[in-house]
Short mmCIF file of C-alpha atoms in Angstrom, two decimals:
data_model
loop_
_atom_site.label_atom_id
_atom_site.label_comp_id
_atom_site.label_asym_id
_atom_site.label_seq_id
_atom_site.Cartn_x
_atom_site.Cartn_y
_atom_site.Cartn_z
CA UNK A 1 7.34 3.94 -6.70
CA UNK A 2 6.89 0.94 -4.67
CA UNK A 3 3.49 -0.26 -3.95
CA UNK A 4 2.60 -0.70 -0.18
CA UNK A 5 1.55 -4.26 1.15
CA UNK A 6 -1.86 -3.17 1.49
CA UNK A 7 -2.14 -1.97 -2.03
CA UNK A 8 -0.69 -5.23 -3.35
CA UNK A 9 -2.92 -7.38 -1.15
CA UNK A 10 -5.80 -5.21 -2.43
CA UNK A 11 -4.80 -5.80 -6.11
CA UNK A 12 -4.65 -9.59 -5.52
CA UNK A 13 -8.04 -9.59 -3.69
CA UNK A 14 -9.63 -7.38 -6.60
CA UNK A 15 -8.33 -9.67 -9.31
CA UNK A 16 -9.68 -12.83 -7.50
CA UNK A 17 -13.14 -11.10 -6.76
CA UNK A 18 -13.56 -9.43 -10.12
CA UNK A 19 -11.60 -11.47 -12.63
CA UNK A 20 -10.98 -14.99 -11.31
CA UNK A 21 -14.19 -15.75 -9.51
CA UNK A 22 -16.50 -14.43 -12.55
CA UNK A 23 -14.42 -16.13 -14.93
CA UNK A 24 -14.86 -19.44 -13.02
CA UNK A 25 -18.47 -18.61 -12.84
CA UNK A 26 -18.89 -18.21 -16.67
CA UNK A 27 -16.84 -21.32 -17.34
CA UNK A 28 -18.79 -23.58 -15.20
CA UNK A 29 -22.12 -21.91 -16.48
CA UNK A 30 -20.92 -22.51 -20.00
CA UNK A 31 -19.95 -26.14 -19.48
CA UNK A 32 -23.47 -26.67 -17.79
CA UNK A 33 -25.21 -25.07 -20.92
CA UNK A 34 -22.93 -27.25 -23.26
CA UNK A 35 -23.87 -30.29 -21.35
CA UNK A 36 -27.70 -29.25 -21.52
CA UNK A 37 -27.33 -28.90 -25.33
CA UNK A 38 -25.78 -32.29 -25.44
CA UNK A 39 -28.36 -33.86 -23.50
CA UNK A 40 -31.35 -31.94 -25.57
CA UNK A 41 -29.87 -33.32 -28.84
CA UNK A 42 -29.62 -36.74 -27.43
CA UNK A 43 -33.12 -36.63 -26.09
CA UNK A 44 -34.65 -35.30 -29.44
CA UNK A 45 -32.59 -38.00 -31.30
CA UNK A 46 -34.27 -40.66 -29.14
CA UNK A 47 -37.63 -39.16 -30.05
CA UNK A 48 -36.73 -39.03 -33.71
CA UNK A 49 -35.92 -42.54 -33.96
CA UNK A 50 -39.12 -43.48 -31.99
CA UNK A 51 -41.07 -41.57 -34.51
CA UNK A 52 -39.02 -43.20 -37.32
CA UNK A 53 -39.82 -46.59 -36.07
CA UNK A 54 -43.60 -45.84 -36.20
CA UNK A 55 -43.78 -44.22 -39.68
CA UNK A 56 -45.89 -46.20 -42.31
CA UNK A 57 -45.86 -44.58 -45.79
CA UNK A 58 -49.09 -45.17 -47.69
CA UNK A 59 -50.31 -43.44 -50.97
CA UNK A 60 -47.69 -40.85 -50.63
CA UNK A 61 -48.74 -40.14 -47.27
CA UNK A 62 -47.61 -41.15 -43.85
CA UNK A 63 -49.58 -42.67 -40.91
CA UNK A 64 -48.39 -42.66 -37.43
CA UNK A 65 -50.41 -42.69 -34.15
CA UNK A 66 -49.82 -40.17 -31.62
CA UNK A 67 -50.66 -42.52 -28.78
CA UNK A 68 -47.51 -44.49 -29.64
CA UNK A 69 -45.35 -41.40 -28.86
CA UNK A 70 -44.37 -40.09 -25.40
CA UNK A 71 -47.04 -37.93 -23.89
CA UNK A 72 -45.36 -34.60 -24.56
CA UNK A 73 -46.14 -35.13 -28.29
CA UNK A 74 -49.88 -35.22 -27.75
CA UNK A 75 -50.02 -32.61 -24.87
CA UNK A 76 -50.59 -28.97 -26.14
CA UNK A 77 -48.01 -26.41 -25.05
CA UNK A 78 -45.66 -29.08 -23.84
CA UNK A 79 -42.80 -27.25 -25.82
CA UNK A 80 -41.97 -30.47 -27.63
CA UNK A 81 -43.33 -31.06 -31.15
CA UNK A 82 -42.54 -33.30 -34.34
CA UNK A 83 -43.30 -32.66 -38.05
CA UNK A 84 -42.76 -35.01 -40.99
CA UNK A 85 -42.17 -33.27 -44.39
CA UNK A 86 -41.39 -34.47 -47.91
CA UNK A 87 -40.02 -32.10 -50.40
CA UNK A 88 -41.30 -28.93 -48.45
CA UNK A 89 -44.79 -30.55 -48.13
CA UNK A 90 -45.97 -31.22 -44.62
CA UNK A 91 -47.29 -34.74 -44.17
CA UNK A 92 -47.83 -35.05 -40.53
CA UNK A 93 -47.34 -33.08 -37.18
CA UNK A 94 -47.97 -33.96 -33.60
CA UNK A 95 -50.95 -32.92 -31.69
CA UNK A 96 -48.65 -30.85 -29.39
CA UNK A 97 -47.67 -28.68 -32.40
CA UNK A 98 -51.37 -27.49 -33.02
CA UNK A 99 -51.19 -24.43 -30.95
CA UNK A 100 -47.45 -23.75 -31.68
CA UNK A 101 -46.41 -21.18 -34.19
CA UNK A 102 -43.74 -23.03 -35.96
CA UNK A 103 -43.01 -23.63 -39.61
CA UNK A 104 -40.71 -26.58 -40.48
CA UNK A 105 -37.42 -26.00 -42.26
CA UNK A 106 -37.70 -25.94 -45.88
CA UNK A 107 -34.16 -26.53 -46.88
CA UNK A 108 -33.00 -29.96 -47.91
CA UNK A 109 -30.44 -31.99 -46.18
CA UNK A 110 -28.84 -35.16 -47.64
CA UNK A 111 -30.43 -38.41 -46.99
CA UNK A 112 -29.29 -40.38 -43.69
CA UNK A 113 -27.83 -37.24 -42.51
CA UNK A 114 -29.08 -34.93 -39.53
CA UNK A 115 -28.48 -31.51 -38.30
CA UNK A 116 -29.26 -29.86 -34.85
CA UNK A 117 -29.73 -26.07 -35.10
CA UNK A 118 -31.34 -23.22 -33.19
CA UNK A 119 -34.08 -21.39 -35.04
CA UNK A 120 -36.06 -18.26 -34.18
CA UNK A 121 -39.48 -17.96 -35.37
CA UNK A 122 -42.34 -15.69 -34.23
CA UNK A 123 -40.21 -14.19 -31.45
CA UNK A 124 -39.55 -17.59 -30.14
CA UNK A 125 -36.45 -19.75 -30.16
CA UNK A 126 -36.43 -23.47 -30.80
CA UNK A 127 -33.87 -26.31 -31.06
CA UNK A 128 -34.49 -28.26 -34.10
CA UNK A 129 -33.20 -31.73 -34.73
CA UNK A 130 -33.79 -32.66 -38.53
CA UNK A 131 -33.28 -36.33 -40.09
CA UNK A 132 -33.58 -37.21 -43.66
CA UNK A 133 -34.45 -40.64 -44.91
CA UNK A 134 -35.62 -42.23 -48.07
CA UNK A 135 -38.64 -44.77 -48.10
CA UNK A 136 -38.61 -47.50 -50.59
CA UNK A 137 -42.09 -47.91 -51.99
CA UNK A 138 -41.37 -50.57 -54.59
CA UNK A 139 -41.72 -48.57 -57.73
CA UNK A 140 -40.19 -45.37 -56.34
CA UNK A 141 -38.83 -43.81 -53.24
CA UNK A 142 -40.38 -41.37 -50.76
CA UNK A 143 -38.15 -38.71 -49.28
CA UNK A 144 -38.94 -37.80 -45.73
CA UNK A 145 -37.63 -35.44 -43.24
CA UNK A 146 -38.45 -35.85 -39.53
CA UNK A 147 -38.28 -32.67 -37.54
CA UNK A 148 -38.29 -32.96 -33.80
CA UNK A 149 -38.73 -29.48 -32.16
CA UNK A 150 -38.19 -28.22 -28.67
CA UNK A 151 -38.84 -24.79 -27.24
CA UNK A 152 -35.68 -22.98 -26.03
CA UNK A 153 -37.50 -22.27 -22.90
CA UNK A 154 -37.32 -25.79 -21.78
CA UNK A 155 -33.41 -25.34 -21.99
CA UNK A 156 -33.36 -22.04 -20.19
CA UNK A 157 -35.42 -22.84 -17.11
CA UNK A 158 -32.75 -25.34 -15.91
CA UNK A 159 -29.96 -22.99 -16.95
CA UNK A 160 -31.65 -20.16 -14.80
CA UNK A 161 -32.05 -22.39 -11.97
CA UNK A 162 -28.62 -23.60 -12.23
CA UNK A 163 -27.25 -20.09 -12.47
CA UNK A 164 -29.19 -19.01 -9.37
CA UNK A 165 -27.72 -21.80 -7.40
CA UNK A 166 -24.24 -21.29 -8.71
CA UNK A 167 -24.61 -17.44 -7.97
CA UNK A 168 -25.52 -18.22 -4.35
CA UNK A 169 -22.60 -20.52 -3.95
CA UNK A 170 -20.18 -18.07 -5.66
CA UNK A 171 -21.47 -15.15 -3.43
CA UNK A 172 -20.75 -17.24 -0.35
CA UNK A 173 -17.28 -18.14 -1.63
CA UNK A 174 -16.69 -14.56 -2.30
CA UNK A 175 -17.50 -13.83 1.26
CA UNK A 176 -15.40 -16.42 2.56
CA UNK A 177 -12.57 -15.42 0.34
CA UNK A 178 -12.81 -11.90 1.55
CA UNK A 179 -12.67 -13.00 5.15
CA UNK A 180 -9.69 -15.36 4.45
CA UNK A 181 -7.94 -12.61 2.60
CA UNK A 182 -8.13 -10.09 5.38
CA UNK A 183 -7.19 -12.99 7.94
CA UNK A 184 -4.16 -13.89 5.72
CA UNK A 185 -3.17 -10.11 5.39
CA UNK A 186 -3.41 -9.78 9.26
CA UNK A 187 -1.39 -12.96 9.54
CA UNK A 188 1.22 -12.25 7.17
CA UNK A 189 1.75 -8.59 8.08
CA UNK A 190 1.79 -9.16 11.67
CA UNK A 191 5.35 -9.80 11.93
CA UNK A 192 5.95 -6.65 9.80
CA UNK A 193 4.07 -4.57 12.19
CA UNK A 194 5.94 -5.98 15.19
CA UNK A 195 9.17 -5.10 13.44
CA UNK A 196 7.98 -1.66 12.69
CA UNK A 197 6.95 -0.93 16.31
CA UNK A 198 10.34 -2.23 17.47
CA UNK A 199 12.17 0.18 15.08
CA UNK A 200 10.08 2.97 16.40
CA UNK A 201 11.06 1.80 19.90
CA UNK A 202 14.74 1.98 18.92
CA UNK A 203 14.28 5.57 17.34
CA UNK A 204 12.79 6.69 20.48
CA UNK A 205 15.48 5.14 22.77
CA UNK A 206 12.98 2.71 24.61
CA UNK A 207 15.16 -0.31 23.66
CA UNK A 208 18.85 -0.80 22.02
CA UNK A 209 18.10 -3.93 19.95
CA UNK A 210 15.53 -5.92 18.12
CA UNK A 211 14.29 -8.57 20.57
CA UNK A 212 10.99 -10.27 19.25
CA UNK A 213 11.05 -13.61 17.40
CA UNK A 214 10.41 -13.22 13.63
CA UNK A 215 9.78 -15.63 10.58
CA UNK A 216 12.78 -16.96 8.94
CA UNK A 217 12.41 -14.20 6.09
CA UNK A 218 12.80 -11.59 8.73
CA UNK A 219 14.93 -13.06 11.19
CA UNK A 220 17.95 -12.34 8.98
CA UNK A 221 17.00 -8.72 8.87
CA UNK A 222 16.70 -8.54 12.41
CA UNK A 223 20.13 -10.19 13.07
CA UNK A 224 21.77 -7.77 10.45
CA UNK A 225 20.13 -4.64 12.17
CA UNK A 226 21.32 -5.69 15.61
CA UNK A 227 24.79 -6.38 14.20
CA UNK A 228 24.77 -2.89 12.61
CA UNK A 229 23.51 -1.17 15.65
CA UNK A 230 26.13 -2.97 17.87
CA UNK A 231 28.89 -2.03 15.41
CA UNK A 232 27.90 1.53 15.26
CA UNK A 233 27.73 1.81 19.09
CA UNK A 234 31.27 0.25 19.35
CA UNK A 235 32.72 2.60 16.75
CA UNK A 236 31.18 5.54 18.30
CA UNK A 237 32.40 4.70 21.68
CA UNK A 238 35.91 4.03 20.28
CA UNK A 239 35.97 7.26 18.29
CA UNK A 240 35.05 9.16 21.43
CA UNK A 241 37.57 7.35 23.63
CA UNK A 242 40.30 8.15 21.16
CA UNK A 243 39.37 11.72 20.98
CA UNK A 244 39.06 11.97 24.74
CA UNK A 245 42.69 10.56 24.96
CA UNK A 246 43.86 13.04 22.45
CA UNK A 247 42.43 15.88 24.21
CA UNK A 248 44.05 14.79 27.48
CA UNK A 249 47.28 14.36 25.70
CA UNK A 250 47.28 17.79 24.32
CA UNK A 251 46.09 19.50 27.60
CA UNK A 252 49.43 18.81 29.16
CA UNK A 253 51.59 20.54 26.80
CA UNK A 254 49.23 23.41 26.38
CA UNK A 255 49.07 23.90 30.14
CA UNK A 256 52.85 23.94 30.17
CA UNK A 257 53.05 26.60 27.44
CA UNK A 258 50.44 28.63 29.29
CA UNK A 259 52.79 28.70 32.50
CA UNK A 260 55.88 29.51 30.52
CA UNK A 261 57.25 33.08 30.31
CA UNK A 262 56.48 32.84 26.59
CA UNK A 263 52.82 32.83 27.05
CA UNK A 264 52.96 36.42 28.40
CA UNK A 265 53.33 37.39 24.94
CA UNK A 266 50.04 38.48 23.43
CA UNK A 267 50.59 36.92 20.07
CA UNK A 268 51.51 33.46 21.77
CA UNK A 269 48.55 33.68 24.32
CA UNK A 270 46.16 34.40 21.24
CA UNK A 271 47.40 31.24 19.52
CA UNK A 272 47.14 29.09 22.62
CA UNK A 273 43.50 30.33 23.04
CA UNK A 274 42.84 29.55 19.44
CA UNK A 275 44.16 26.05 19.90
CA UNK A 276 42.29 25.51 22.91
CA UNK A 277 39.16 26.69 21.19
CA UNK A 278 39.83 24.51 18.10
CA UNK A 279 40.35 21.35 20.35
CA UNK A 280 36.94 22.14 22.33
CA UNK A 281 35.18 22.73 19.10
CA UNK A 282 36.29 19.52 17.36
CA UNK A 283 35.46 17.49 20.48
CA UNK A 284 31.89 18.90 20.53
CA UNK A 285 31.60 18.12 16.87
CA UNK A 286 32.79 14.60 17.15
CA UNK A 287 30.66 13.80 20.05
CA UNK A 288 27.62 15.06 18.04
CA UNK A 289 24.96 12.10 17.47
CA UNK A 290 23.80 13.81 14.17
CA UNK A 291 25.32 11.06 12.23
CA UNK A 292 23.78 8.26 14.35
CA UNK A 293 21.71 5.80 12.39
CA UNK A 294 19.10 5.76 15.21
CA UNK A 295 17.98 8.86 17.06
CA UNK A 296 16.27 9.14 20.30
CA UNK A 297 13.05 11.09 20.61
CA UNK A 298 13.77 13.85 23.21
CA UNK A 299 11.03 15.97 24.56
CA UNK A 300 12.03 19.61 23.89
CA UNK A 301 10.08 21.44 26.59
CA UNK A 302 11.68 19.95 29.68
CA UNK A 303 15.24 21.10 28.35
CA UNK A 304 13.93 24.50 27.49
CA UNK A 305 12.35 24.76 30.94
CA UNK A 306 15.82 23.74 32.67
CA UNK A 307 17.88 26.24 30.58
CA UNK A 308 15.10 28.90 31.40
CA UNK A 309 15.61 28.37 35.03
CA UNK A 310 19.39 28.48 34.89
CA UNK A 311 19.52 31.44 32.73
CA UNK A 312 17.09 33.43 34.88
CA UNK A 313 19.08 33.10 37.80
CA UNK A 314 22.51 33.98 35.92
CA UNK A 315 20.87 37.04 34.40
CA UNK A 316 18.63 37.96 37.37
CA UNK A 317 20.19 41.42 37.84
CA UNK A 318 19.62 42.19 34.18
CA UNK A 319 15.76 41.51 34.66
CA UNK A 320 15.76 39.20 31.61
CA UNK A 321 12.38 37.58 30.89
CA UNK A 322 12.21 34.46 28.76
CA UNK A 323 8.95 33.77 27.06
CA UNK A 324 8.47 29.90 26.23
CA UNK A 325 6.10 28.72 23.48
CA UNK A 326 6.40 24.86 23.27
CA UNK A 327 3.97 22.02 23.87
CA UNK A 328 4.78 18.58 25.54
CA UNK A 329 4.36 16.80 22.16
CA UNK A 330 7.30 18.58 20.51
CA UNK A 331 10.23 16.14 20.25
CA UNK A 332 13.79 16.41 18.90
CA UNK A 333 15.01 13.17 17.28
CA UNK A 334 18.82 13.24 18.50
CA UNK A 335 21.09 13.37 21.38
CA UNK A 336 20.06 15.38 24.41
CA UNK A 337 23.62 16.84 24.91
CA UNK A 338 23.48 18.14 21.33
CA UNK A 339 20.13 19.89 21.82
CA UNK A 340 21.28 21.51 25.16
CA UNK A 341 24.39 22.71 23.51
CA UNK A 342 22.52 24.29 20.57
CA UNK A 343 19.69 25.82 22.80
CA UNK A 344 22.17 26.69 25.56
CA UNK A 345 24.43 28.68 23.29
CA UNK A 346 21.66 30.55 21.49
CA UNK A 347 19.74 31.41 24.74
CA UNK A 348 22.78 32.49 26.46
CA UNK A 349 23.69 34.77 23.60
CA UNK A 350 20.07 36.00 23.46
CA UNK A 351 20.22 36.93 27.21
CA UNK A 352 23.58 38.87 26.81
CA UNK A 353 22.28 40.60 23.94
CA UNK A 354 18.68 41.45 25.07
CA UNK A 355 17.35 44.44 26.80
CA UNK A 356 14.78 42.48 28.69
CA UNK A 357 12.97 40.19 26.68
CA UNK A 358 13.94 36.88 25.16
CA UNK A 359 11.37 34.44 23.16
CA UNK A 360 11.86 30.77 22.41
CA UNK A 361 9.36 28.93 20.26
CA UNK A 362 9.32 25.20 19.40
CA UNK A 363 6.79 23.92 17.09
CA UNK A 364 5.84 22.01 13.70
CA UNK A 365 6.92 18.85 11.99
CA UNK A 366 9.69 19.25 10.97
CA UNK A 367 10.79 20.81 14.09
CA UNK A 368 11.35 24.53 13.91
CA UNK A 369 13.19 26.47 16.94
CA UNK A 370 12.90 30.24 16.96
CA UNK A 371 15.22 32.40 19.52
CA UNK A 372 14.36 35.96 19.47
CA UNK A 373 15.55 38.92 21.70
CA UNK A 374 14.93 42.55 21.83
CA UNK A 375 18.51 43.64 21.62
CA UNK A 376 20.27 45.75 19.12
CA UNK A 377 20.39 42.91 16.62
CA UNK A 378 22.92 41.63 14.11
CA UNK A 379 23.97 43.86 11.19
CA UNK A 380 23.11 42.10 7.80
CA UNK A 381 26.71 42.31 6.56
CA UNK A 382 27.87 40.39 9.68
CA UNK A 383 25.38 37.57 9.58
CA UNK A 384 27.41 35.34 7.43
CA UNK A 385 30.55 35.85 9.47
CA UNK A 386 28.86 34.41 12.46
CA UNK A 387 29.40 31.00 11.67
CA UNK A 388 32.90 31.19 9.77
CA UNK A 389 35.34 29.00 11.36
CA UNK A 390 38.20 30.72 13.23
CA UNK A 391 36.53 33.90 13.62
CA UNK A 392 36.53 35.58 17.14
CA UNK A 393 32.90 35.99 17.46
CA UNK A 394 32.97 37.09 20.86
CA UNK A 395 34.20 40.57 19.61
CA UNK A 396 30.55 41.45 18.66
CA UNK A 397 28.63 43.68 21.00
CA UNK A 398 26.71 42.13 23.94
CA UNK A 399 28.23 38.80 23.21
CA UNK A 400 26.36 37.58 20.16
CA UNK A 401 28.15 34.85 18.26
CA UNK A 402 29.87 32.95 21.14
CA UNK A 403 29.71 29.38 20.28
CA UNK A 404 27.61 29.82 17.07
CA UNK A 405 30.33 27.91 14.98
CA UNK A 406 29.69 24.81 17.31
CA UNK A 407 26.09 25.46 16.92
CA UNK A 408 26.20 25.56 13.11
CA UNK A 409 28.26 22.37 12.98
CA UNK A 410 25.79 20.56 15.19
CA UNK A 411 22.78 21.84 13.07
CA UNK A 412 24.43 20.46 9.92
CA UNK A 413 25.24 17.23 11.36
CA UNK A 414 21.42 16.47 11.68
CA UNK A 415 20.99 17.93 8.03
CA UNK A 416 19.28 20.94 9.69
CA UNK A 417 19.21 24.68 8.67
CA UNK A 418 20.28 27.76 10.70
CA UNK A 419 19.32 31.19 9.59
CA UNK A 420 19.65 34.56 11.05
CA UNK A 421 17.13 37.43 10.66
CA UNK A 422 15.63 40.32 12.19
CA UNK A 423 13.09 39.61 14.98
CA UNK A 424 9.75 41.48 15.52
CA UNK A 425 11.05 42.15 19.09
CA UNK A 426 13.76 44.47 17.51
CA UNK A 427 16.80 42.17 18.02
CA UNK A 428 18.16 39.02 16.27
CA UNK A 429 16.08 35.89 15.31
CA UNK A 430 17.67 32.59 14.96
CA UNK A 431 15.71 29.99 13.24
CA UNK A 432 16.70 26.34 13.20
CA UNK A 433 14.82 23.59 11.27
CA UNK A 434 15.45 19.82 11.81
CA UNK A 435 13.86 17.75 8.94
CA UNK A 436 13.41 14.54 10.95
CA UNK A 437 12.01 15.91 14.05
CA UNK A 438 8.57 17.26 15.09
CA UNK A 439 5.47 16.49 16.96
CA UNK A 440 4.71 12.86 18.10
#
């Protein structure tokens, strides 16, 4: 199953909107978050070296003035704090940590090494940069670990602000992308729409070739279609001319035979009539447009009205009433002559066979034609014989069957179906279905 262009365009648009754009959003957000972490680690490292430069060990303790540190270390609830521990013993902490519920890490790290980790305590998250050193006190050494702590909230606030700004931009980009997608779809499919309209005009008989200018990808198709149509018309005309020449060539010897004394013999006259009928039958079949690649759309009702007027005059003495059920929207995709041949034969037979009433209905898509009469009908065992080639159908009562072989061939040439059944009116009912015709 081939997906339509609309579905394909929709899939691409959905992919861009619900996969590519969100992926880009999260990638940019993650890159910004990674940069924030790097900046935070560098900032804490600067603070750590500032603290390390001011540390003065004395009697197993350390002295350090908060006034020498950045203001955030002595401002309560600033989100930034510092601790100095020695072998899990707290030796010093900044003023900003007094109201902060945080316990410095107790695990040991190697001297002259540092670590930057995320810790969660008391339902709060903290980024902690720890650095371990050994102070030389002369007789011994004092291991110290400096912990610089920043509340994760200080990291989340710029991230939220960035995410909000990024969301606004991406929503704008998504709206612009939707607009551009719709515009691109209209721009790209416009030539296809024009081509489709021109093909419909070809089918309806409004034009005989594709005339518009198309992009290079479609221009080749246009040229091929025009070449195909031109070749088909030439072959069709050549075929009909040859058949017409053949018919004229056969008429002269047949006419001579008809005027000879031999034609007075019933057997020979019957064979001459049969030859004449076969020639006319094959000419009708060959002239059919059922195999045409393009069919014109012929309105059915005007043809039915024309036939009704003619048959009403022919069967005026019989008092034949023809009821028509057909709207102006019902069309036949094919040749007008073929439809006239089909309807003319069937309606003429119905008028011959009827007592007074004939009914013709044309409706539906695909097109269905019903021709009914109130005559004696056709016996079930005779219905199959109506369409057999070579059968003298005019031997049936009231003329049923005249030209039905031609009608059957024409219907089949359009891939249609022809069925015979009993009509509610009491007589015969002929039902024809054309798969490619119907209501506009």
